[in-house]
Amino acid sequence: MVCRICSREVVEVLDLGYSPPANSLLDFQEQKIASFPLVLQYCKSCSNLQLKDCLESNELYKHYFYLTPNSTTLNEHYEYLTNFLISKKYISKDSKVLEIGSNVGNYLSHIRKFVKETIGVDPAENIAKLANAKGIKTICDFFSFDFAQNLKKSNGEYDSIIARHCFAHNSSPHDLLKGAKEVLSKDGFVIIENAYALNTIENNEFDQIYHEHMFYYSIQSISVALEMNGLKLVDILISLVHGGSIVFIAEHIKEKNLVSNSVETHLEYEKSRLNEYSISNFSNNAFKLKKDLKNMINISNKKNNKIYTYGATAKGNTLLNFVGLDYKNIATCIDSTNIKQGKYLPGSKIKILNENFAFDNPPDCFLLTAWNYKDEIITKVRDMGNVDSTFIVPFPKLHVI
Ligand SMILES: [Zn+2]
């Protein structure tokens, strides 16, 4: 058991049992799907948190259902991020921008008015097709060092290489970073956004752990990975999106890199908070939530209360499978993404229906599996005239609204 960043020994810190790939929805309830262990490991040396078992990418992406939703929370975040990138001159109107894992192209369509040109790369065929149909130029492929070499030959170098919430989805960060460095212009920037390991740990968000998330990056671990590949962390931006995210800005290692003060400040804070003690608390809290949530749902089931989950999310599947909740406990799962509706959640076998169903047949209670969109969802439900349903919010602390 070694760290996939620094190759030193790791320790096992949380075992969530077996779970099917969280974004592989089922076409029918009895469809067979393989489950794989979900075990988190920690490297004391570089502070890396990683999954013990990484699935092959074709296992994860052949039936991929995550489409970046259109949401006010995300649009506000895009603006916040873009303003930061422009004000710090990490992008400009002369920038050639490459986005890795660009999904349906929402961020590229937001950013393209501020830069010279954009191109996206995404491995999911159905998703790249949707992006191209919207006029967002997207290559359907896995980004890797080999891919980057070919791209450089055909398109030249890029000034900004953006990877938002996809970096942790790759089992070989060194290959990704080597690729990014290969195709990065001399004074360009690599911009990596991820769930922040410190938030994941401090907010007890064990539901961030699923097979696609092979790494949980911190300032310490990303710095080590970057420097092993000739890149230097020069700035960071912390945001609240997706339960706490961090944007890492890196450039080529130069004779003198200009590093923002916020890197040092946050690094010191992180070192004091992200350690063996906090990680062992995180693990204990996961098992406590499992017990408390299961009790809460059991009591509702006994009263014959109708419960729906809100959000057919990957994190929701980790939560349901770890807690041991399924279609016998929860009547249905509500989700606004068209292509998910009519399918079933892997493991819990709960059927996914559209929002109109919940408006016409309001439940006693929603379990908010998409708790990161909590305010938006509650407002939507209340605006449609449903003032009675309650909401179970599992994180950062289990509570009912
Ligand atoms: Zn390590």
CSV table of C-alpha atoms and ligand atoms in Angstrom, one decimal:
chain,number,residue,atom,x,y,z
A,1,MET,CA,0.0,0.0,0.0
A,2,VAL,CA,1.8,3.1,-1.2
A,3,CYS,CA,0.9,6.7,-1.9
A,4,ARG,CA,0.2,7.3,-5.6
A,5,ILE,CA,1.8,10.7,-5.3
A,6,CYS,CA,5.0,10.3,-3.3
A,7,SER,CA,5.3,6.5,-3.3
A,8,ARG,CA,5.7,6.3,0.5
A,9,GLU,CA,3.7,4.0,2.8
A,10,VAL,CA,0.0,4.9,3.5
A,11,VAL,CA,-2.5,3.9,6.3
A,12,GLU,CA,-6.1,2.9,5.9
A,13,VAL,CA,-8.4,5.5,7.5
A,14,LEU,CA,-12.0,4.7,6.5
A,15,ASP,CA,-13.7,1.6,5.0
A,16,LEU,CA,-17.2,2.4,3.5
A,17,GLY,CA,-17.7,-1.2,2.3
A,18,TYR,CA,-18.6,-2.2,-1.2
A,19,SER,CA,-20.4,0.1,-3.6
A,20,PRO,CA,-21.1,0.1,-7.3
A,21,PRO,CA,-19.7,2.9,-9.5
A,22,ALA,CA,-21.8,5.9,-8.3
A,23,ASN,CA,-22.6,7.4,-11.7
A,24,SER,CA,-23.6,4.1,-13.3
A,25,LEU,CA,-27.4,4.2,-13.2
A,26,LEU,CA,-29.5,1.1,-13.9
A,27,ASP,CA,-31.9,0.8,-16.8
A,28,PHE,CA,-34.1,-1.6,-14.8
A,29,GLN,CA,-34.4,-2.4,-11.1
A,30,GLU,CA,-33.0,-5.9,-11.2
A,31,GLN,CA,-30.1,-5.1,-13.5
A,32,LYS,CA,-26.9,-6.7,-12.1
A,33,ILE,CA,-24.0,-4.3,-11.4
A,34,ALA,CA,-20.6,-5.1,-9.8
A,35,SER,CA,-19.6,-3.5,-6.5
A,36,PHE,CA,-16.1,-2.6,-5.5
A,37,PRO,CA,-14.5,-1.7,-2.2
A,38,LEU,CA,-14.5,2.0,-1.1
A,39,VAL,CA,-11.5,2.4,1.2
A,40,LEU,CA,-9.8,5.7,2.0
A,41,GLN,CA,-6.0,5.8,2.7
A,42,TYR,CA,-3.8,8.5,4.1
A,43,CYS,CA,-0.2,9.4,3.5
A,44,LYS,CA,1.4,11.0,6.5
A,45,SER,CA,4.4,12.1,4.4
A,46,CYS,CA,2.6,14.3,1.7
A,47,SER,CA,-0.8,14.4,3.3
A,48,ASN,CA,-2.4,12.7,0.4
A,49,LEU,CA,-5.8,11.0,0.8
A,50,GLN,CA,-6.5,8.4,-1.8
A,51,LEU,CA,-8.8,5.5,-2.7
A,52,LYS,CA,-7.3,2.1,-2.1
A,53,ASP,CA,-8.8,0.6,-5.3
A,54,CYS,CA,-9.0,2.6,-8.5
A,55,LEU,CA,-11.3,1.3,-11.2
A,56,GLU,CA,-10.4,1.3,-14.9
A,57,SER,CA,-11.7,4.4,-16.6
A,58,ASN,CA,-13.8,2.4,-19.0
A,59,GLU,CA,-15.6,0.8,-16.0
A,60,LEU,CA,-16.4,4.3,-14.8
A,61,TYR,CA,-17.2,6.2,-17.9
A,62,LYS,CA,-18.9,3.8,-20.3
A,63,HIS,CA,-22.4,4.8,-19.0
A,64,TYR,CA,-21.7,8.3,-17.7
A,65,PHE,CA,-24.7,10.3,-16.5
A,66,TYR,CA,-23.2,13.3,-14.8
A,67,LEU,CA,-24.2,16.4,-16.8
A,68,THR,CA,-23.2,19.7,-15.2
A,69,PRO,CA,-26.5,21.1,-14.1
A,70,ASN,CA,-27.7,24.5,-15.0
A,71,SER,CA,-27.9,26.1,-11.6
A,72,THR,CA,-27.8,29.6,-10.1
A,73,THR,CA,-25.3,28.3,-7.5
A,74,LEU,CA,-22.9,27.2,-10.3
A,75,ASN,CA,-23.4,30.3,-12.5
A,76,GLU,CA,-22.5,32.5,-9.5
A,77,HIS,CA,-19.5,30.3,-8.9
A,78,TYR,CA,-18.4,30.6,-12.6
A,79,GLU,CA,-18.5,34.4,-12.2
A,80,TYR,CA,-16.6,34.4,-8.9
A,81,LEU,CA,-13.9,32.1,-10.4
A,82,THR,CA,-13.7,34.1,-13.7
A,83,ASN,CA,-13.4,37.4,-11.9
A,84,PHE,CA,-10.5,36.0,-9.9
A,85,LEU,CA,-8.7,34.6,-12.9
A,86,ILE,CA,-9.1,37.9,-14.8
A,87,SER,CA,-8.1,40.2,-11.9
A,88,LYS,CA,-5.0,38.1,-11.2
A,89,LYS,CA,-4.2,37.9,-14.9
A,90,TYR,CA,-4.4,34.1,-15.0
A,91,ILE,CA,-6.5,34.5,-18.1
A,92,SER,CA,-6.8,37.4,-20.6
A,93,LYS,CA,-8.3,38.3,-23.9
A,94,ASP,CA,-5.2,36.8,-25.6
A,95,SER,CA,-5.4,33.4,-23.8
A,96,LYS,CA,-5.8,30.1,-25.6
A,97,VAL,CA,-7.8,28.1,-23.1
A,98,LEU,CA,-7.9,24.3,-22.9
A,99,GLU,CA,-10.4,22.7,-20.4
A,100,ILE,CA,-9.9,19.1,-19.3
A,101,GLY,CA,-13.1,17.2,-18.4
A,102,SER,CA,-15.2,20.0,-19.9
A,103,ASN,CA,-18.4,18.0,-19.7
A,104,VAL,CA,-21.3,19.7,-21.7
A,105,GLY,CA,-19.2,22.9,-22.0
A,106,ASN,CA,-21.0,25.1,-19.4
A,107,TYR,CA,-17.8,26.7,-18.1
A,108,LEU,CA,-16.3,27.2,-21.5
A,109,SER,CA,-19.4,28.8,-22.8
A,110,HIS,CA,-19.2,31.2,-19.8
A,111,ILE,CA,-15.5,32.0,-20.2
A,112,ARG,CA,-15.2,32.2,-24.0
A,113,LYS,CA,-16.2,35.8,-24.2
A,114,PHE,CA,-13.2,36.8,-22.0
A,115,VAL,CA,-10.5,34.9,-23.9
A,116,LYS,CA,-9.2,34.4,-27.5
A,117,GLU,CA,-10.2,30.7,-28.1
A,118,THR,CA,-11.3,27.6,-26.2
A,119,ILE,CA,-11.2,23.9,-26.6
A,120,GLY,CA,-12.6,21.2,-24.4
A,121,VAL,CA,-11.6,17.5,-23.9
A,122,ASP,CA,-14.0,15.0,-22.4
A,123,PRO,CA,-13.9,11.2,-22.4
A,124,ALA,CA,-17.7,10.6,-22.4
A,125,GLU,CA,-19.0,10.2,-25.9
A,126,ASN,CA,-22.6,11.2,-25.2
A,127,ILE,CA,-21.4,14.3,-23.3
A,128,ALA,CA,-18.8,15.5,-25.8
A,129,LYS,CA,-21.5,15.2,-28.5
A,130,LEU,CA,-23.9,17.4,-26.5
A,131,ALA,CA,-21.2,20.1,-26.1
A,132,ASN,CA,-20.3,20.1,-29.8
A,133,ALA,CA,-24.0,20.4,-30.7
A,134,LYS,CA,-24.1,23.6,-28.6
A,135,GLY,CA,-21.1,24.9,-30.5
A,136,ILE,CA,-18.5,24.3,-27.8
A,137,LYS,CA,-15.6,22.7,-29.6
A,138,THR,CA,-14.9,19.5,-27.6
A,139,ILE,CA,-12.6,16.6,-28.4
A,140,CYS,CA,-13.8,13.2,-27.1
A,141,ASP,CA,-10.8,11.6,-25.4
A,142,PHE,CA,-9.0,11.0,-22.2
A,143,PHE,CA,-6.4,13.8,-21.4
A,144,SER,CA,-3.0,12.2,-20.9
A,145,PHE,CA,0.7,12.9,-21.7
A,146,ASP,CA,0.3,11.2,-25.1
A,147,PHE,CA,-2.8,13.1,-25.9
A,148,ALA,CA,-1.1,16.4,-24.9
A,149,GLN,CA,1.9,15.7,-27.2
A,150,ASN,CA,-0.5,15.1,-30.1
A,151,LEU,CA,-2.5,18.2,-29.3
A,152,LYS,CA,0.6,20.3,-29.1
A,153,LYS,CA,1.6,19.1,-32.6
A,154,SER,CA,-1.7,19.9,-34.1
A,155,ASN,CA,-2.8,23.0,-32.1
A,156,GLY,CA,0.3,24.4,-30.5
A,157,GLU,CA,0.5,25.4,-26.8
A,158,TYR,CA,-2.2,26.7,-24.5
A,159,ASP,CA,-2.0,29.6,-22.0
A,160,SER,CA,-4.5,28.4,-19.5
A,161,ILE,CA,-5.2,24.7,-18.9
A,162,ILE,CA,-8.3,24.4,-16.7
A,163,ALA,CA,-9.3,21.2,-14.9
A,164,ARG,CA,-12.5,21.6,-12.8
A,165,HIS,CA,-13.6,18.8,-10.6
A,166,CYS,CA,-12.1,16.1,-12.8
A,167,PHE,CA,-8.5,16.0,-11.6
A,168,ALA,CA,-9.2,13.6,-8.8
A,169,HIS,CA,-11.0,11.3,-11.3
A,170,ASN,CA,-7.7,10.2,-12.7
A,171,SER,CA,-5.6,7.4,-11.1
A,172,SER,CA,-2.3,8.9,-12.4
A,173,PRO,CA,-2.0,12.5,-11.5
A,174,HIS,CA,1.6,12.5,-12.7
A,175,ASP,CA,0.5,11.6,-16.2
A,176,LEU,CA,-2.1,14.4,-16.2
A,177,LEU,CA,0.4,17.0,-14.9
A,178,LYS,CA,3.1,15.9,-17.3
A,179,GLY,CA,0.5,16.3,-20.0
A,180,ALA,CA,-0.5,19.7,-18.8
A,181,LYS,CA,3.1,20.9,-18.6
A,182,GLU,CA,3.8,19.5,-22.1
A,183,VAL,CA,1.1,21.7,-23.7
A,184,LEU,CA,1.4,24.7,-21.4
A,185,SER,CA,2.9,27.9,-22.9
A,186,LYS,CA,6.0,29.4,-21.3
A,187,ASP,CA,4.1,31.9,-19.1
A,188,GLY,CA,0.9,30.0,-18.9
A,189,PHE,CA,-1.1,28.7,-16.0
A,190,VAL,CA,-2.6,25.4,-14.9
A,191,ILE,CA,-5.8,25.9,-13.0
A,192,ILE,CA,-7.1,22.9,-11.1
A,193,GLU,CA,-10.3,23.1,-9.1
A,194,ASN,CA,-11.3,20.3,-6.7
A,195,ALA,CA,-13.2,19.5,-3.6
A,196,TYR,CA,-10.8,20.6,-0.8
A,197,ALA,CA,-9.7,17.7,1.4
A,198,LEU,CA,-9.7,20.0,4.5
A,199,ASN,CA,-13.4,20.8,3.9
A,200,THR,CA,-14.2,17.1,3.2
A,201,ILE,CA,-12.6,16.2,6.5
A,202,GLU,CA,-13.9,19.1,8.7
A,203,ASN,CA,-17.5,18.9,7.4
A,204,ASN,CA,-17.6,15.1,7.7
A,205,GLU,CA,-18.4,14.8,4.0
A,206,PHE,CA,-17.6,11.1,3.6
A,207,ASP,CA,-20.1,11.1,0.7
A,208,GLN,CA,-17.5,12.8,-1.4
A,209,ILE,CA,-15.8,9.4,-1.4
A,210,TYR,CA,-16.8,7.4,-4.5
A,211,HIS,CA,-14.9,5.5,-7.1
A,212,GLU,CA,-14.4,8.4,-9.5
A,213,HIS,CA,-12.8,10.4,-6.7
A,214,MET,CA,-9.5,8.6,-6.5
A,215,PHE,CA,-7.7,11.5,-4.7
A,216,TYR,CA,-8.7,14.2,-2.1
A,217,TYR,CA,-6.3,17.0,-2.7
A,218,SER,CA,-4.9,19.4,-0.2
A,219,ILE,CA,-2.4,22.2,-0.6
A,220,GLN,CA,0.3,19.9,0.7
A,221,SER,CA,-0.4,17.0,-1.6
A,222,ILE,CA,-0.9,19.0,-4.8
A,223,SER,CA,2.3,20.9,-4.2
A,224,VAL,CA,4.3,17.7,-4.0
A,225,ALA,CA,2.6,16.3,-7.2
A,226,LEU,CA,3.1,19.6,-9.1
A,227,GLU,CA,6.8,19.9,-8.1
A,228,MET,CA,7.5,16.3,-9.1
A,229,ASN,CA,6.3,17.4,-12.6
A,230,GLY,CA,8.1,20.7,-13.0
A,231,LEU,CA,5.2,22.9,-11.9
A,232,LYS,CA,4.9,25.3,-9.0
A,233,LEU,CA,1.8,26.2,-7.0
A,234,VAL,CA,1.6,30.0,-7.1
A,235,ASP,CA,-1.9,30.9,-5.9
A,236,ILE,CA,-5.1,29.4,-4.5
A,237,LEU,CA,-8.8,30.4,-4.3
A,238,ILE,CA,-11.1,28.9,-1.7
A,239,SER,CA,-14.9,28.7,-2.5
A,240,LEU,CA,-18.0,27.2,-1.0
A,241,VAL,CA,-19.2,25.4,-4.1
A,242,HIS,CA,-19.8,21.6,-3.9
A,243,GLY,CA,-19.4,21.6,-0.1
A,244,GLY,CA,-16.0,23.4,-0.1
A,245,SER,CA,-13.7,23.7,-3.1
A,246,ILE,CA,-10.2,24.9,-3.8
A,247,VAL,CA,-8.7,26.3,-7.0
A,248,PHE,CA,-4.9,25.7,-7.4
A,249,ILE,CA,-3.0,27.9,-9.8
A,250,ALA,CA,0.4,26.6,-11.0
A,251,GLU,CA,3.0,27.6,-13.5
A,252,HIS,CA,6.3,26.2,-14.8
A,253,ILE,CA,9.0,26.1,-12.2
A,254,LYS,CA,11.1,29.2,-13.0
A,255,GLU,CA,14.2,30.7,-11.5
A,256,LYS,CA,11.9,32.9,-9.4
A,257,ASN,CA,8.2,32.1,-9.2
A,258,LEU,CA,6.0,34.8,-7.8
A,259,VAL,CA,3.9,33.0,-5.1
A,260,SER,CA,0.8,34.7,-3.6
A,261,ASN,CA,0.8,35.2,0.2
A,262,SER,CA,-2.4,33.2,0.4
A,263,VAL,CA,-0.6,30.0,-0.4
A,264,GLU,CA,1.6,30.2,2.7
A,265,THR,CA,-1.2,31.4,5.0
A,266,HIS,CA,-3.5,28.6,4.0
A,267,LEU,CA,-0.8,26.0,4.1
A,268,GLU,CA,0.0,26.8,7.7
A,269,TYR,CA,-3.7,26.6,8.6
A,270,GLU,CA,-4.2,23.4,6.7
A,271,LYS,CA,-1.2,21.7,8.4
A,272,SER,CA,-2.7,22.6,11.8
A,273,ARG,CA,-6.1,21.1,10.9
A,274,LEU,CA,-5.5,18.2,8.5
A,275,ASN,CA,-3.7,15.5,10.4
A,276,GLU,CA,-4.1,12.0,11.8
A,277,TYR,CA,-6.3,13.3,14.7
A,278,SER,CA,-8.8,15.1,12.4
A,279,ILE,CA,-8.9,12.2,10.0
A,280,SER,CA,-9.6,9.7,12.8
A,281,ASN,CA,-12.5,11.9,13.9
A,282,PHE,CA,-13.8,12.0,10.4
A,283,SER,CA,-13.9,8.3,10.3
A,284,ASN,CA,-15.7,8.1,13.6
A,285,ASN,CA,-18.3,10.7,12.5
A,286,ALA,CA,-19.1,8.7,9.4
A,287,PHE,CA,-20.1,5.7,11.5
A,288,LYS,CA,-22.1,7.9,13.9
A,289,LEU,CA,-24.0,9.5,11.0
A,290,LYS,CA,-24.7,6.0,9.6
A,291,LYS,CA,-26.3,5.0,12.8
A,292,ASP,CA,-28.2,8.3,13.4
A,293,LEU,CA,-29.6,8.6,9.8
A,294,LYS,CA,-30.6,4.9,9.7
A,295,ASN,CA,-32.5,5.4,13.0
A,296,MET,CA,-34.2,8.5,11.7
A,297,ILE,CA,-35.4,6.8,8.5
A,298,ASN,CA,-36.5,3.7,10.4
A,299,ILE,CA,-38.7,5.8,12.7
A,300,SER,CA,-40.2,7.5,9.6
A,301,ASN,CA,-40.8,4.1,7.9
A,302,LYS,CA,-42.6,2.8,11.0
A,303,LYS,CA,-44.9,5.8,10.8
A,304,ASN,CA,-45.5,5.0,7.1
A,305,ASN,CA,-44.2,8.4,6.2
A,306,LYS,CA,-43.4,8.9,2.5
A,307,ILE,CA,-39.7,9.7,2.0
A,308,TYR,CA,-38.0,10.8,-1.3
A,309,THR,CA,-34.4,11.5,-1.9
A,310,TYR,CA,-33.6,14.7,-3.8
A,311,GLY,CA,-30.7,14.5,-6.2
A,312,ALA,CA,-29.6,11.3,-8.1
A,313,THR,CA,-26.0,12.3,-7.2
A,314,ALA,CA,-22.9,10.2,-7.0
A,315,LYS,CA,-22.4,11.4,-3.4
A,316,GLY,CA,-26.0,10.4,-2.7
A,317,ASN,CA,-25.2,6.8,-3.7
A,318,THR,CA,-22.3,6.6,-1.4
A,319,LEU,CA,-24.5,7.9,1.4
A,320,LEU,CA,-27.4,5.5,0.7
A,321,ASN,CA,-25.2,2.5,0.2
A,322,PHE,CA,-23.0,3.1,3.3
A,323,VAL,CA,-26.0,3.8,5.5
A,324,GLY,CA,-27.9,0.8,4.1
A,325,LEU,CA,-31.0,2.5,2.6
A,326,ASP,CA,-32.8,1.3,-0.5
A,327,TYR,CA,-36.1,1.3,-2.3
A,328,LYS,CA,-37.7,-0.4,0.6
A,329,ASN,CA,-37.0,2.7,2.8
A,330,ILE,CA,-37.2,5.4,0.2
A,331,ALA,CA,-40.1,5.6,-2.3
A,332,THR,CA,-38.3,7.5,-5.1
A,333,CYS,CA,-35.5,9.8,-6.0
A,334,ILE,CA,-36.2,13.2,-7.6
A,335,ASP,CA,-33.8,14.7,-10.1
A,336,SER,CA,-34.1,17.4,-12.7
A,337,THR,CA,-31.7,15.8,-15.2
A,338,ASN,CA,-33.7,14.4,-18.1
A,339,ILE,CA,-31.4,11.5,-18.9
A,340,LYS,CA,-31.5,10.2,-15.4
A,341,GLN,CA,-35.2,10.0,-15.1
A,342,GLY,CA,-36.8,6.5,-15.3
A,343,LYS,CA,-33.5,4.9,-14.3
A,344,TYR,CA,-32.6,3.4,-11.0
A,345,LEU,CA,-29.8,4.3,-8.5
A,346,PRO,CA,-27.1,1.6,-8.4
A,347,GLY,CA,-27.1,-0.4,-5.1
A,348,SER,CA,-30.2,1.1,-3.5
A,349,LYS,CA,-32.3,0.4,-6.7
A,350,ILE,CA,-34.5,3.5,-6.0
A,351,LYS,CA,-36.3,4.8,-9.1
A,352,ILE,CA,-35.5,8.3,-10.4
A,353,LEU,CA,-38.4,10.5,-11.3
A,354,ASN,CA,-38.8,14.1,-12.4
A,355,GLU,CA,-39.6,17.1,-10.1
A,356,ASN,CA,-43.2,17.2,-11.3
A,357,PHE,CA,-43.8,13.9,-9.6
A,358,ALA,CA,-42.8,15.4,-6.3
A,359,PHE,CA,-44.9,18.5,-6.8
A,360,ASP,CA,-48.0,16.4,-7.6
A,361,ASN,CA,-47.3,13.8,-4.9
A,362,PRO,CA,-45.4,15.6,-2.1
A,363,PRO,CA,-43.7,13.4,0.4
A,364,ASP,CA,-43.6,13.8,4.1
A,365,CYS,CA,-39.9,14.3,3.9
A,366,PHE,CA,-37.0,14.8,1.4
A,367,LEU,CA,-33.6,13.3,2.2
A,368,LEU,CA,-31.3,15.9,0.5
A,369,THR,CA,-28.7,13.8,-1.2
A,370,ALA,CA,-27.8,16.9,-3.3
A,371,TRP,CA,-27.3,18.9,-0.1
A,372,ASN,CA,-24.8,21.2,-1.8
A,373,TYR,CA,-27.8,22.7,-3.6
A,374,LYS,CA,-29.8,22.9,-0.4
A,375,ASP,CA,-31.0,26.5,-0.5
A,376,GLU,CA,-31.8,26.3,-4.2
A,377,ILE,CA,-33.9,23.1,-3.8
A,378,ILE,CA,-35.8,24.2,-0.7
A,379,THR,CA,-36.7,27.5,-2.4
A,380,LYS,CA,-37.8,25.7,-5.5
A,381,VAL,CA,-40.0,23.3,-3.5
A,382,ARG,CA,-41.5,26.1,-1.4
A,383,ASP,CA,-42.1,28.3,-4.5
A,384,MET,CA,-44.2,25.5,-6.0
A,385,GLY,CA,-46.5,25.7,-3.0
A,386,ASN,CA,-45.3,22.8,-1.0
A,387,VAL,CA,-44.9,24.2,2.5
A,388,ASP,CA,-45.3,20.9,4.4
A,389,SER,CA,-42.5,18.5,3.4
A,390,THR,CA,-39.5,18.5,5.7
A,391,PHE,CA,-35.9,18.2,4.6
A,392,ILE,CA,-33.2,15.9,6.1
A,393,VAL,CA,-29.8,17.5,5.6
A,394,PRO,CA,-27.1,15.0,6.2
A,395,PHE,CA,-24.0,17.4,6.2
A,396,PRO,CA,-22.1,19.0,7.8
A,397,LYS,CA,-24.2,17.8,10.7
A,398,LEU,CA,-27.4,15.7,10.4
A,399,HIS,CA,-30.4,18.0,10.9
A,400,VAL,CA,-34.0,18.4,9.8
A,401,ILE,CA,-35.5,21.6,8.2
B,1,ZN,ZN,2.4,10.7,-0.2
